[in-house]
Coordinates of C-alpha atoms in Angstrom, one line a residue:
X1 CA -107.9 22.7 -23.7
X2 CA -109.3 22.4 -20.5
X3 CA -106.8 19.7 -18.1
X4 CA -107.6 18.4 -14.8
X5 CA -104.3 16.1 -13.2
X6 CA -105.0 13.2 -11.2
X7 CA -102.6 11.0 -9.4
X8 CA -100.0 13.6 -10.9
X9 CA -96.8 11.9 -9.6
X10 CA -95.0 10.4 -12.5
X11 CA -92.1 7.6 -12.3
X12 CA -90.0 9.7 -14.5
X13 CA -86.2 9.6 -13.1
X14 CA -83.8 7.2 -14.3
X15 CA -83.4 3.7 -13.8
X16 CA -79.8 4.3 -13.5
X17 CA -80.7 7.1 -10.4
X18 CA -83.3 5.2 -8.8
X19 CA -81.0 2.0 -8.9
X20 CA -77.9 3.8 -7.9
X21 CA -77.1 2.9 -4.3
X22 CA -74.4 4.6 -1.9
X23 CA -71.0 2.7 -3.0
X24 CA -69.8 0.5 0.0
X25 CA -66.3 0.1 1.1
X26 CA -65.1 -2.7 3.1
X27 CA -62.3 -1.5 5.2
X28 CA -59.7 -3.7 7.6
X29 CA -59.5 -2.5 10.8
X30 CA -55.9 -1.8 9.7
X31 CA -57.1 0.7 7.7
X32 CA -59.5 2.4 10.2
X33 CA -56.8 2.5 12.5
X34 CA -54.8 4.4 9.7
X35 CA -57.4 6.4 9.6
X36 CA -58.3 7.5 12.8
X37 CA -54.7 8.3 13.6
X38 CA -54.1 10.2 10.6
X39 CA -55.5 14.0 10.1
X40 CA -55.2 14.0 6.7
X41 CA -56.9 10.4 5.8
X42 CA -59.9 11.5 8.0
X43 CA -59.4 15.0 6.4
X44 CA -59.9 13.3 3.0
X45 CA -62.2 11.3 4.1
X46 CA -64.9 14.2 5.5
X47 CA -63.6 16.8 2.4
X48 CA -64.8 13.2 -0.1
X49 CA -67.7 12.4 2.1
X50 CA -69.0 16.3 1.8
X51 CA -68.2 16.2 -1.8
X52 CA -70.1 13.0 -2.5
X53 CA -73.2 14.6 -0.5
X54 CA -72.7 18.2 -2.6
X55 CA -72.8 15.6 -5.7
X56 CA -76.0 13.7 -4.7
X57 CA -77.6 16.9 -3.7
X58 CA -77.2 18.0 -7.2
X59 CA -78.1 15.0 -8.6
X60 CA -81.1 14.7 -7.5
X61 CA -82.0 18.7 -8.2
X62 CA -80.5 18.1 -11.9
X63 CA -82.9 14.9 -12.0
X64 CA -85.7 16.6 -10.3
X65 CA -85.7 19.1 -12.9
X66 CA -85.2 17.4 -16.0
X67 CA -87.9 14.9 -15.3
X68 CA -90.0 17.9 -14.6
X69 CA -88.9 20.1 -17.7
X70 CA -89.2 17.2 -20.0
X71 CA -92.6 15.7 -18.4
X72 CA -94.3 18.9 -18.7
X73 CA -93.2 19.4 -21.9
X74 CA -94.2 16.5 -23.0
X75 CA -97.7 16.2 -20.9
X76 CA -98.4 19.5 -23.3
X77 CA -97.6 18.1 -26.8
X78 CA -99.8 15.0 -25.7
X79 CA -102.8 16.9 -24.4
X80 CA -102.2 18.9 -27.3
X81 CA -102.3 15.8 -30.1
X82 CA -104.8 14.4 -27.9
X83 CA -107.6 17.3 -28.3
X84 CA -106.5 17.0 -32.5
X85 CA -107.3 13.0 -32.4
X86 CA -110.3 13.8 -30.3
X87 CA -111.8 16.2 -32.8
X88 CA -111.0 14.4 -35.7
X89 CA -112.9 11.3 -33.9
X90 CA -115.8 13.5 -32.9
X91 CA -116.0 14.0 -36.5
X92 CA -116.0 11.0 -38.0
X93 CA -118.5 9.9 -35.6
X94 CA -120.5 13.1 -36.3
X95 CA -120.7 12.5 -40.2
X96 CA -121.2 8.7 -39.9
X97 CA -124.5 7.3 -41.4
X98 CA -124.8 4.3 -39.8
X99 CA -127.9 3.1 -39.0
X100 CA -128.0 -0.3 -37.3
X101 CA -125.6 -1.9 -34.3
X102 CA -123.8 -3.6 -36.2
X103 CA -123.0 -0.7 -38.7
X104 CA -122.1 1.6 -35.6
X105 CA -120.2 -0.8 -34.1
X106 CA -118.3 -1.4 -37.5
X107 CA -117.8 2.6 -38.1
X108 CA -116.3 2.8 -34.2
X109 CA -114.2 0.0 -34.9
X110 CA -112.9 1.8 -37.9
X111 CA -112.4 4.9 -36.3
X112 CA -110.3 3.9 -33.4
X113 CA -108.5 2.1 -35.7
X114 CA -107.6 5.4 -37.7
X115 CA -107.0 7.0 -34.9
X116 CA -104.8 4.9 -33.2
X117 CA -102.8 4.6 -36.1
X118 CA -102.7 8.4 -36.6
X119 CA -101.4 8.9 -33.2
X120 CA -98.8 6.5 -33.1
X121 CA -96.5 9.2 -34.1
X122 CA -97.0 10.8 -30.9
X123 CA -96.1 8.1 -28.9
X124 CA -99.8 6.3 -28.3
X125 CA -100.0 3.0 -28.0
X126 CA -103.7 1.7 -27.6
X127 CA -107.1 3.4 -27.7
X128 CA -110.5 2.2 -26.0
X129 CA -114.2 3.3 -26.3
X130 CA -116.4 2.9 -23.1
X131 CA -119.8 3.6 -23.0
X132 CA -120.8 6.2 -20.5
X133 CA -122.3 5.2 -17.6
X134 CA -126.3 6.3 -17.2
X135 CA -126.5 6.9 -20.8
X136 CA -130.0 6.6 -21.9
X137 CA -129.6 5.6 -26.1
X138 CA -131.8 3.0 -27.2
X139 CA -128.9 1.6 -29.5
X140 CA -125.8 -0.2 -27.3
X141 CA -122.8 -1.4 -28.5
X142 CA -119.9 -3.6 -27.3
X143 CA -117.0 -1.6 -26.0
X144 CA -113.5 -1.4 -27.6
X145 CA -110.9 -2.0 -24.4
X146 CA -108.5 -4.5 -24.5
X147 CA -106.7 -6.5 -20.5
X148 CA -104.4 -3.3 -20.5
X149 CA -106.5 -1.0 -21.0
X150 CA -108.9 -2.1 -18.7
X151 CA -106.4 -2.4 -16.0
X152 CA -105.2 1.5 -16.5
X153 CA -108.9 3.1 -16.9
X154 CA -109.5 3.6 -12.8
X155 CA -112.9 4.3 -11.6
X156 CA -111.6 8.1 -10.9
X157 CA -110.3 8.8 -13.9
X158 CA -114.3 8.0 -15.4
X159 CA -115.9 10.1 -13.0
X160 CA -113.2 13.3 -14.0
X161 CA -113.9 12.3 -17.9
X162 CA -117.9 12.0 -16.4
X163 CA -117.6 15.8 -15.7
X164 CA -116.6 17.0 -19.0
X165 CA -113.7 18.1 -20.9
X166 CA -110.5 16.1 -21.8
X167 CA -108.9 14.5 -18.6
X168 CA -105.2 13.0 -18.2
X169 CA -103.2 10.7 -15.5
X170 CA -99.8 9.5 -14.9
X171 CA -99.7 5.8 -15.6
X172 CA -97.5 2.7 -15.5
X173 CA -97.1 0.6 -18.6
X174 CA -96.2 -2.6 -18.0
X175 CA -94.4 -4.3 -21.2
X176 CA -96.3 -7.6 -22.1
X177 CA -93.5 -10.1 -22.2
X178 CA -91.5 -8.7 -18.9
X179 CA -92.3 -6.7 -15.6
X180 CA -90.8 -3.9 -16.7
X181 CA -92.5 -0.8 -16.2
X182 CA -92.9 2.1 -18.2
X183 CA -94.3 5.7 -17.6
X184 CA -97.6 6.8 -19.8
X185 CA -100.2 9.6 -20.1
X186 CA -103.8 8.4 -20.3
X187 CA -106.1 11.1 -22.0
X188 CA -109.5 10.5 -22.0
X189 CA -112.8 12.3 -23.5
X190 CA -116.6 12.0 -24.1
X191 CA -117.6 11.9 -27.5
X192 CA -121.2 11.3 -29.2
X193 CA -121.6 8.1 -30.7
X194 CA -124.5 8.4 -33.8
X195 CA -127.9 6.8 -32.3
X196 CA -125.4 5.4 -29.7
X197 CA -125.5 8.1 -27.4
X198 CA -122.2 9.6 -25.1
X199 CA -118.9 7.0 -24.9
X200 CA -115.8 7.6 -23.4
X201 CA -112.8 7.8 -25.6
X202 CA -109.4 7.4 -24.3
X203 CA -105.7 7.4 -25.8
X204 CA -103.1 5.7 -24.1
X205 CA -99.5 7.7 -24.8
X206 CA -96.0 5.9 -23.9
X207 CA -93.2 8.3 -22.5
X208 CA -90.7 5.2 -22.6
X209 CA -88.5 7.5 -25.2
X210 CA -88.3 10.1 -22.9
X211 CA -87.8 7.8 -20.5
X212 CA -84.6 6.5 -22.2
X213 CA -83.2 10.1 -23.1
X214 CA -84.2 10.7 -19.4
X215 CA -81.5 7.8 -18.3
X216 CA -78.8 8.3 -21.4
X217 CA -78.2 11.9 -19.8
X218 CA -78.4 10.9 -15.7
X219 CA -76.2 8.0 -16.8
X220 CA -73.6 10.9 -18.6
X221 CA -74.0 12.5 -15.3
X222 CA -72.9 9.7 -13.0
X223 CA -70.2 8.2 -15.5
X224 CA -69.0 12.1 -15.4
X225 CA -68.7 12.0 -11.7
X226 CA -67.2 9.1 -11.0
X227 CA -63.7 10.5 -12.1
X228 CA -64.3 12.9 -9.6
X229 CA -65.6 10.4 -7.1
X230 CA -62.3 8.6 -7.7
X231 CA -59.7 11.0 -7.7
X232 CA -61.2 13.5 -5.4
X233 CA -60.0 11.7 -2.3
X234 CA -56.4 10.6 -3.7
X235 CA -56.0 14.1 -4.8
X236 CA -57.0 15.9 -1.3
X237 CA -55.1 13.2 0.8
X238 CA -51.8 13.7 -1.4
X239 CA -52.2 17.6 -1.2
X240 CA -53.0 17.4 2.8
X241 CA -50.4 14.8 3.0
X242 CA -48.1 17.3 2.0
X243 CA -49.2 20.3 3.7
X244 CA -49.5 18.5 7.1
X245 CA -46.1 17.4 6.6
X246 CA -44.2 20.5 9.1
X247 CA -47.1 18.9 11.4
X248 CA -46.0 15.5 11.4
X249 CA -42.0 16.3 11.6
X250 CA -43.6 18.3 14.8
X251 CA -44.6 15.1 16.4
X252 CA -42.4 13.6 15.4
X253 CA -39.8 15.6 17.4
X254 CA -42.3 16.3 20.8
X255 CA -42.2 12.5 20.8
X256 CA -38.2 12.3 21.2
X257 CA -37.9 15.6 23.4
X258 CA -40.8 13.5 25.4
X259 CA -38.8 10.5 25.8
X260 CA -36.0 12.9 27.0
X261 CA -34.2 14.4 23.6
X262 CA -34.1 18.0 24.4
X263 CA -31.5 18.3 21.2
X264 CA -34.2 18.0 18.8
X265 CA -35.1 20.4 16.2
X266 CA -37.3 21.0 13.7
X267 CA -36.1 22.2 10.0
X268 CA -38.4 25.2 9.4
X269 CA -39.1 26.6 5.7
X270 CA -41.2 29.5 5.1
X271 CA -43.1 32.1 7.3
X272 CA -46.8 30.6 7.3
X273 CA -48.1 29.3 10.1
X274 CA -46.7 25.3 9.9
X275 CA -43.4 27.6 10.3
X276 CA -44.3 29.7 13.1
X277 CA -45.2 26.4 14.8
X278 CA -41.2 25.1 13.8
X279 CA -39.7 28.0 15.4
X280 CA -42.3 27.9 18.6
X281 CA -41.7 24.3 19.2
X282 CA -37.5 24.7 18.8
X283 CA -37.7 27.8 21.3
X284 CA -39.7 25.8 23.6
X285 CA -37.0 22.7 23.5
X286 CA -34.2 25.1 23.8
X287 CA -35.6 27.0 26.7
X288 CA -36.3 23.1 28.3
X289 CA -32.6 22.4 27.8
X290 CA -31.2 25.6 29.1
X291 CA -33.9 25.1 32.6
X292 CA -33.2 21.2 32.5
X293 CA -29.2 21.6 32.1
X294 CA -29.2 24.6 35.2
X295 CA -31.5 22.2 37.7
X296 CA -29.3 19.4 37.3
X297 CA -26.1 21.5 37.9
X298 CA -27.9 23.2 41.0
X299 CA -29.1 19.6 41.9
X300 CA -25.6 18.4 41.5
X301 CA -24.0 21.8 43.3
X302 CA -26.6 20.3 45.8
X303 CA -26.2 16.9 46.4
X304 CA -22.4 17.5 46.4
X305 CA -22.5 20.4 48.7
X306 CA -24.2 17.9 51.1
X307 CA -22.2 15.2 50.7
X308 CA -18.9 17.6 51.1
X309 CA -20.5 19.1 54.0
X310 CA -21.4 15.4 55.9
X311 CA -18.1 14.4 55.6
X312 CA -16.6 17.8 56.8
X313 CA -18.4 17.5 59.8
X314 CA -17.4 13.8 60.3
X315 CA -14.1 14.9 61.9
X316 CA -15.0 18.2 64.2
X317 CA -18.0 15.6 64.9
X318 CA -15.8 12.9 66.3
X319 CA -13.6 14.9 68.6
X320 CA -16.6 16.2 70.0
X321 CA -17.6 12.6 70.7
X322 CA -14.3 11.7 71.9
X323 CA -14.5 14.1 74.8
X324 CA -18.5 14.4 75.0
X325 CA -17.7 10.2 75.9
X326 CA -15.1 11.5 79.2
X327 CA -17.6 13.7 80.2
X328 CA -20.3 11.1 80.0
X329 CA -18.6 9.1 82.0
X330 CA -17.4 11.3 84.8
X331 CA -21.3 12.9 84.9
X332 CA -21.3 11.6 88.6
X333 CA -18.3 13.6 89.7
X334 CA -20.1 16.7 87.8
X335 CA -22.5 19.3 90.2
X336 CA -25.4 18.8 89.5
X337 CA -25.9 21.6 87.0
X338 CA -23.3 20.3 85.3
X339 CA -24.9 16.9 85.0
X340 CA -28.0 18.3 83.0
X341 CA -25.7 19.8 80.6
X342 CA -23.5 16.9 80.2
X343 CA -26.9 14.8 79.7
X344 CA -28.4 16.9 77.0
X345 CA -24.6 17.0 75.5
X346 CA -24.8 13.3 75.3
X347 CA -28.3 13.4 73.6
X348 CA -27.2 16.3 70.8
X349 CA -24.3 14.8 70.1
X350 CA -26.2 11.2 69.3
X351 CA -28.9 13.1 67.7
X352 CA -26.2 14.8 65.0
X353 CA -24.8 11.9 64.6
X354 CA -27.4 10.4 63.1
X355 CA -28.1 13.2 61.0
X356 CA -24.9 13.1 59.4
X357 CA -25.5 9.5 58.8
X358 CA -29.2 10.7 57.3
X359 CA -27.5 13.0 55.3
X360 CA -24.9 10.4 54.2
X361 CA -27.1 7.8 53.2
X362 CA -29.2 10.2 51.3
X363 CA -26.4 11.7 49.4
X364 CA -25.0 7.9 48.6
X365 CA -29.0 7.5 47.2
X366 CA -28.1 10.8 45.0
X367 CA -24.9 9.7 43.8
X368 CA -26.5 6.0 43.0
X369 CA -23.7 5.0 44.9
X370 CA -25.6 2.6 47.4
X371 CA -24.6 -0.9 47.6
X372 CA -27.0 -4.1 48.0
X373 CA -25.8 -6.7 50.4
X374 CA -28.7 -9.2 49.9
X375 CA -29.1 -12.3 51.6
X376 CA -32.3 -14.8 52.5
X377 CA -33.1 -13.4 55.6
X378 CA -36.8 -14.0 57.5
X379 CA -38.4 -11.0 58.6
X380 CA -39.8 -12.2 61.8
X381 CA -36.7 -11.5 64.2
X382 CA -35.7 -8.3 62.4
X383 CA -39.3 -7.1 63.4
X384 CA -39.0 -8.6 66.9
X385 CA -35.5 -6.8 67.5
X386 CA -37.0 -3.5 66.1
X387 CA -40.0 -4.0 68.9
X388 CA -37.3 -4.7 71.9
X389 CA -35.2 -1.6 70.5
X390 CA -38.6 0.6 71.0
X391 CA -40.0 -1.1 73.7
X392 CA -38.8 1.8 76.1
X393 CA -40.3 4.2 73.8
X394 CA -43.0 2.6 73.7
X395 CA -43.4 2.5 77.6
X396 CA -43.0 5.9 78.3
X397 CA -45.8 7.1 75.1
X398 CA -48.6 4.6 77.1
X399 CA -48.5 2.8 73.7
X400 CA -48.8 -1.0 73.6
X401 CA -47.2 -3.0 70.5
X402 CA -48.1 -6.5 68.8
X403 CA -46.9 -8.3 66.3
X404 CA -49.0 -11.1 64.4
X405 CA -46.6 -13.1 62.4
X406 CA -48.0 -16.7 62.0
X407 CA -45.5 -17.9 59.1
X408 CA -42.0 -17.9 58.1
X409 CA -41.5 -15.0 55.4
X410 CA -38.2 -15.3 54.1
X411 CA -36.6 -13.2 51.3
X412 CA -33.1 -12.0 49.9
X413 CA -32.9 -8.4 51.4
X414 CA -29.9 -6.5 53.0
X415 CA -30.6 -7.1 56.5
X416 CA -29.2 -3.6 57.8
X417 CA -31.8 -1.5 55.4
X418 CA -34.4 -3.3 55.7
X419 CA -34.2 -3.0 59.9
X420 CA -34.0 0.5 59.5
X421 CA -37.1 0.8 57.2
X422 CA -39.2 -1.1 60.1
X423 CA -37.3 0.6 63.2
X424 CA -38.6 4.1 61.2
X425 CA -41.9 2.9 60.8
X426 CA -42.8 1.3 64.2
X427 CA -40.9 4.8 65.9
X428 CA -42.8 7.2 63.7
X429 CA -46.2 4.7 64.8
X430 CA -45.4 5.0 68.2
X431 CA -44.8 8.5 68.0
X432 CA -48.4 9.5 66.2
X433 CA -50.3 6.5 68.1
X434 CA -52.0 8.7 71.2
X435 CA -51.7 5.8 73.6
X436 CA -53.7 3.2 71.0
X437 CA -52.3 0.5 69.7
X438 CA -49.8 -0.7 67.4
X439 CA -50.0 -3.6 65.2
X440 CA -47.0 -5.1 63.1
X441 CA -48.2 -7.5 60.7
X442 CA -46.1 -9.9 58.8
X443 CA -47.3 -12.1 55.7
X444 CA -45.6 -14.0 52.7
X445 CA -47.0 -15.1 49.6
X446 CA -45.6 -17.4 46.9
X447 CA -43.5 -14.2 45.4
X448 CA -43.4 -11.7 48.1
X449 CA -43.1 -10.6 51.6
X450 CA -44.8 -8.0 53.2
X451 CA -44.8 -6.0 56.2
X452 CA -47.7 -3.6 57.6
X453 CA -47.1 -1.2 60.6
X454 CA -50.7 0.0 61.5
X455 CA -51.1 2.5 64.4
X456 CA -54.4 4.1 65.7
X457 CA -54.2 7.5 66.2
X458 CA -54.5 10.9 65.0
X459 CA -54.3 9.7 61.5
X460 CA -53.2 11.5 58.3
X461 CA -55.1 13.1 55.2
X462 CA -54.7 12.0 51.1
X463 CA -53.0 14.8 50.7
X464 CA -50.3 14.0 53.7
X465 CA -49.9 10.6 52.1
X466 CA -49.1 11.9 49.2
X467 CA -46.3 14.1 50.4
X468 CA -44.7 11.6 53.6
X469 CA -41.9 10.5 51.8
X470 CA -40.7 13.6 50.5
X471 CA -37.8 14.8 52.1
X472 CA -37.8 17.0 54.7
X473 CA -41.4 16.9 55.2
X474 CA -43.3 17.5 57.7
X475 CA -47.1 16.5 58.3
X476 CA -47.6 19.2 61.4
X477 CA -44.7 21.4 62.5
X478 CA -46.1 22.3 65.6
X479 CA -46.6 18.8 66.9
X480 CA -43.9 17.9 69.7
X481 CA -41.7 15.0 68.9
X482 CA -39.9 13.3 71.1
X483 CA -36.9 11.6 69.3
X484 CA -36.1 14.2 67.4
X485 CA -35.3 13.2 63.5
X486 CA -34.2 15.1 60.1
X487 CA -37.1 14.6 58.3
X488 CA -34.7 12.3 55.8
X489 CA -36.6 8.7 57.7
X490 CA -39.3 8.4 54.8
X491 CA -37.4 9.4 51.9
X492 CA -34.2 7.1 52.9
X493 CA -36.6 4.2 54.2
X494 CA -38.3 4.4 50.6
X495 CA -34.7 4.5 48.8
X496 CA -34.0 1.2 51.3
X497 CA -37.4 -0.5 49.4
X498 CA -36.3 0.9 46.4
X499 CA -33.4 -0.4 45.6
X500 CA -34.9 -4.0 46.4
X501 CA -37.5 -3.6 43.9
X502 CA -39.7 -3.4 46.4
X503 CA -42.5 -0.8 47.2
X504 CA -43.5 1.5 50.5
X505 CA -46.9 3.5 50.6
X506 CA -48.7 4.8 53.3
X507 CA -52.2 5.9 54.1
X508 CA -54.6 7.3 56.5
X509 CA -58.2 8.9 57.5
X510 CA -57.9 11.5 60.2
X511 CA -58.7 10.1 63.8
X512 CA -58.5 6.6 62.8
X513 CA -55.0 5.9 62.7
X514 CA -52.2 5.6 59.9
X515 CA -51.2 2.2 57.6
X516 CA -47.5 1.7 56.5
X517 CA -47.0 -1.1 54.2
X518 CA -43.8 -2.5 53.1
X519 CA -43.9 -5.2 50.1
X520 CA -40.4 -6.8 48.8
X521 CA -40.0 -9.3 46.4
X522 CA -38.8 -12.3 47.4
X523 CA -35.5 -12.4 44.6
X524 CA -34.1 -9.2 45.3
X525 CA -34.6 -6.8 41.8
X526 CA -37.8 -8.8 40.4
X527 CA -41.1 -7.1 40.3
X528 CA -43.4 -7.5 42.7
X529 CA -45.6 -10.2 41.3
X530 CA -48.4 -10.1 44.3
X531 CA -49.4 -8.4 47.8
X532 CA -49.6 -10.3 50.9
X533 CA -50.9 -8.1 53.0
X534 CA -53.9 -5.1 52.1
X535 CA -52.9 -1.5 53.0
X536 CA -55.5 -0.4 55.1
X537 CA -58.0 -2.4 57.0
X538 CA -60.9 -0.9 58.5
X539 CA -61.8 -2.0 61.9

């Protein structure tokens, strides 16, 4: 039988599909956060997630098909009956003797009748007779439709049945007493009517059977993967949860040796690769241990060798003094040859001097033997006495030196440390100025004091900032000093701060001049709570 499909798409899958939607789970942030720090809840989480996608994937393929298999399968039993009922129609019609309207009309009321009783069977559920449109028999009739019929008989499908041959479309059945619909297969043919001329005949066919089977086996389907929807996720978490386990006592372990446990170990079973990681991470603390444990016993050898050494030379030191002091004295009496070297005796001898006490101070830092003797002092005359101490360093570099402090800032600090942080600064300011000037600025705020040396001259680079408190470090070697020094002024002026929980820092652009700033708090020990004064000021 000859078939033509119109409007082919049928609303065949299952309620329980199409109504299905993606199961939402409200999560805490408590548990997101578990989740994002944990590699196997997000593991179990993307392994689920891929599972659920492999599912719907063959959900839809397994519904795509079915609706398919059974549709066509049942579109070919229908046509099929349909071309039966058609014939048999054709034939009644054919052997009919009516005569008169009424009697035609009474023999095609009969007939549809008949036939829709014949093909209720099959799954039809209404039948209609149209007459054909330009039909030319003198004898009309009233058509045979009912309000659904009309509804479902489109303008399209009468022009295909127009052409010839029987004709089909999908439709939608809506039930009577609810807005439920159902799928259907409208079948429609001309047939010849006695005296009456051409009619269409159509057969309305109900797949809501099919429909049913259609959702009792994609509702099998979805109550068959729920167990697996449920238990998939427990089931990979508990088995990563396990295997991630070396991985966890890992962390576990980096965390202590990072907070300074270099005795931590990891128990390692097996020879996979969570085992190999064991072994790699308790060769790597070892081999911290054994480096850690020799640099503090060279540090120590270090610090004591210096600290044996300044004290050593303590005593040769002060006999020296003792008779460096007659000569001093009697440098008038001396040729004058002699006088030179008794003057550059007397400077050696106060220039190692004070690099013993460098070196002392430094090693008392090391030992954390230093000793606070904090009391409220006010800044402002410790900076002036530094100034008058420098002045005639000051004259003879061309470099001129204010001070701007309007107010009183007082704070508890150990008057003797905290002199020799500012006489370090202003010297080294003096020193790197060029003949521009130096400004020493004092300020106070409700919790802290501060102090900011600020010269002009050749300046200093990020990475000299970085580096001018080490110890023994130098900016440029080649540049001449003039008073000498260790290289120990930074790194014991910054140990001075230090130990008054204060902070120093420094910094500098290249031929604009160098910033020094000193911040204490004003309780000796506390944190510094604010900052009186900016580091650097452009001007």
């Amino acid at each position: 039988m000859p078939a033509r499909e119109r409007n082919h798409p049928l609303r065949l899958l299952t309620g329980a599909l199409a109504s299905s939607r993606p199961w939402t789970f409200l999560r805490s942030s408590q548990i997101g956060h578990r989740i994002r720090h944990s590699l196997s809840a997000k593991l179990a989480v993307a392994i689920t997630l891929a599972a659920l996608v492999l599912l719907l994937v063959f959900g839809i393929i397994v519904a795509s098909q079915l609706r398919s298999s059974m549709f066509e399968t049942r579109k070919d039993a229908i046509l099929a009956d349909a071309s039966l009922r058609f014939s048999s129609a054709q034939s009644v019609f054919s052997s009919s003797t009516a005569t008169s309207p009424d009697q035609v009309q009474e023999s095609a009321r009969g007939a549809l009748a008949s036939l829709k009783a014949s093909a209720a069977g099959a799954g039809a559920t209404n039948v209609a007779l149209l007459r054909s449109e330009g039909s030319t028999a003198s004898l009309r009739i009233n058509q045979i439709e009912d309000e659904q019929m009309r509804g479902l008989i489109t303008p399209q499908m009468r022009e295909a049945v127009a052409q010839g041959g029987a004709q089909w479309q999908s439709v939608g059945i809506r039930a009577s007493d609810s807005d439920k619909v159902s799928p259907g297969i409208l079948v429609g043919t001309q047939v010849q009517l006695p005296r009456a001329g051409t009619h269409e005949l159509y057969i309305l066919y109900s797949l809501a059977a099919d429909q049913r089977q259609v959702d009792v086996v994609l509702r099998v389907l979805v109550l068959s993967a729920l167990p697996i929807i449920v238990t998939l996720p427990i089931g990979v978490f508990a088995l990563l949860h396990r295997l991630l386990l070396p991985v966890r006592l890992t962390v576990s372990a980096a965390t202590k040796a990072a907070e300074g446990d270099l005795d931590v170990r990891v128990e390692v079973h097996g020879a996979d690769e969570m085992a190999a990681l064991g072994r790699a991470f308790n060769a790597m603390t070892s081999s911290l241990q054994d480096t850690i444990s020799r640099y503090d016993e060279l540090a120590k050898l270090q610090q004591r060798f210096v600290s044996d050494v300044s004290h050593e030379l303590r005593t040769p030191l002060t006999t020296i003094r003792m008779a460096e002091d007659i000569v001093w004295d009697n440098r008038e009496d001396l040729p004058a040859h002699a006088r030179r070297s008794a003057e550059l005796l007397h400077d050696q001898t106060e220039r190692m001097e004070q690099m013993l006490a460098d070196l002392l101070e430094i090693s008392r830092y090391d030992a954390a033997s230093a000793l606070l003797d904090a009391e409220e002092r006010d800044l402002r005359p410790i900076v002036t006495r530094v100034v008058e101490a420098c002045a005639e360093l000051a004259q003879r570099q061309g470099v001129p030196v204010e001070v701007v402090a309007p107010a009183r800032a007082a704070a508890e600090i150990d008057e003797r440390r905290i002199e020799r942080v500012i006489r370090n600064l202003v010297v080294n300011a003096i020193e790197h100025a060029d003949g521009t000037r130096v400004t020493i600025t004092v300020a106070t705020s409700a919790t802290d004091v501060a102090c900011r040396v600020r010269d002009r001259g050749v300046g200093m680079t990020q990475e000299v900032a970085d580096h001018v408190f080490d110890r023994f470090y130098r900016a440029d070697t080649a540049r001449a000093r003039t008073t000498g020094g260790t290289g120990l002024g930074l790194a014991i002026a910054t140990e001075d701060v230090a130990i008054h929980g204060g902070r120093l820092q420094a910094y500098g652009e290249p031929g604009k001049g160098a910033s020094f700033l000193m911040t204490l708090p004003k309780h000796a020990g506390d944190e510094i709570a604010s900052w009186p004064l900016a580091l650097w000021e452009d001007e």
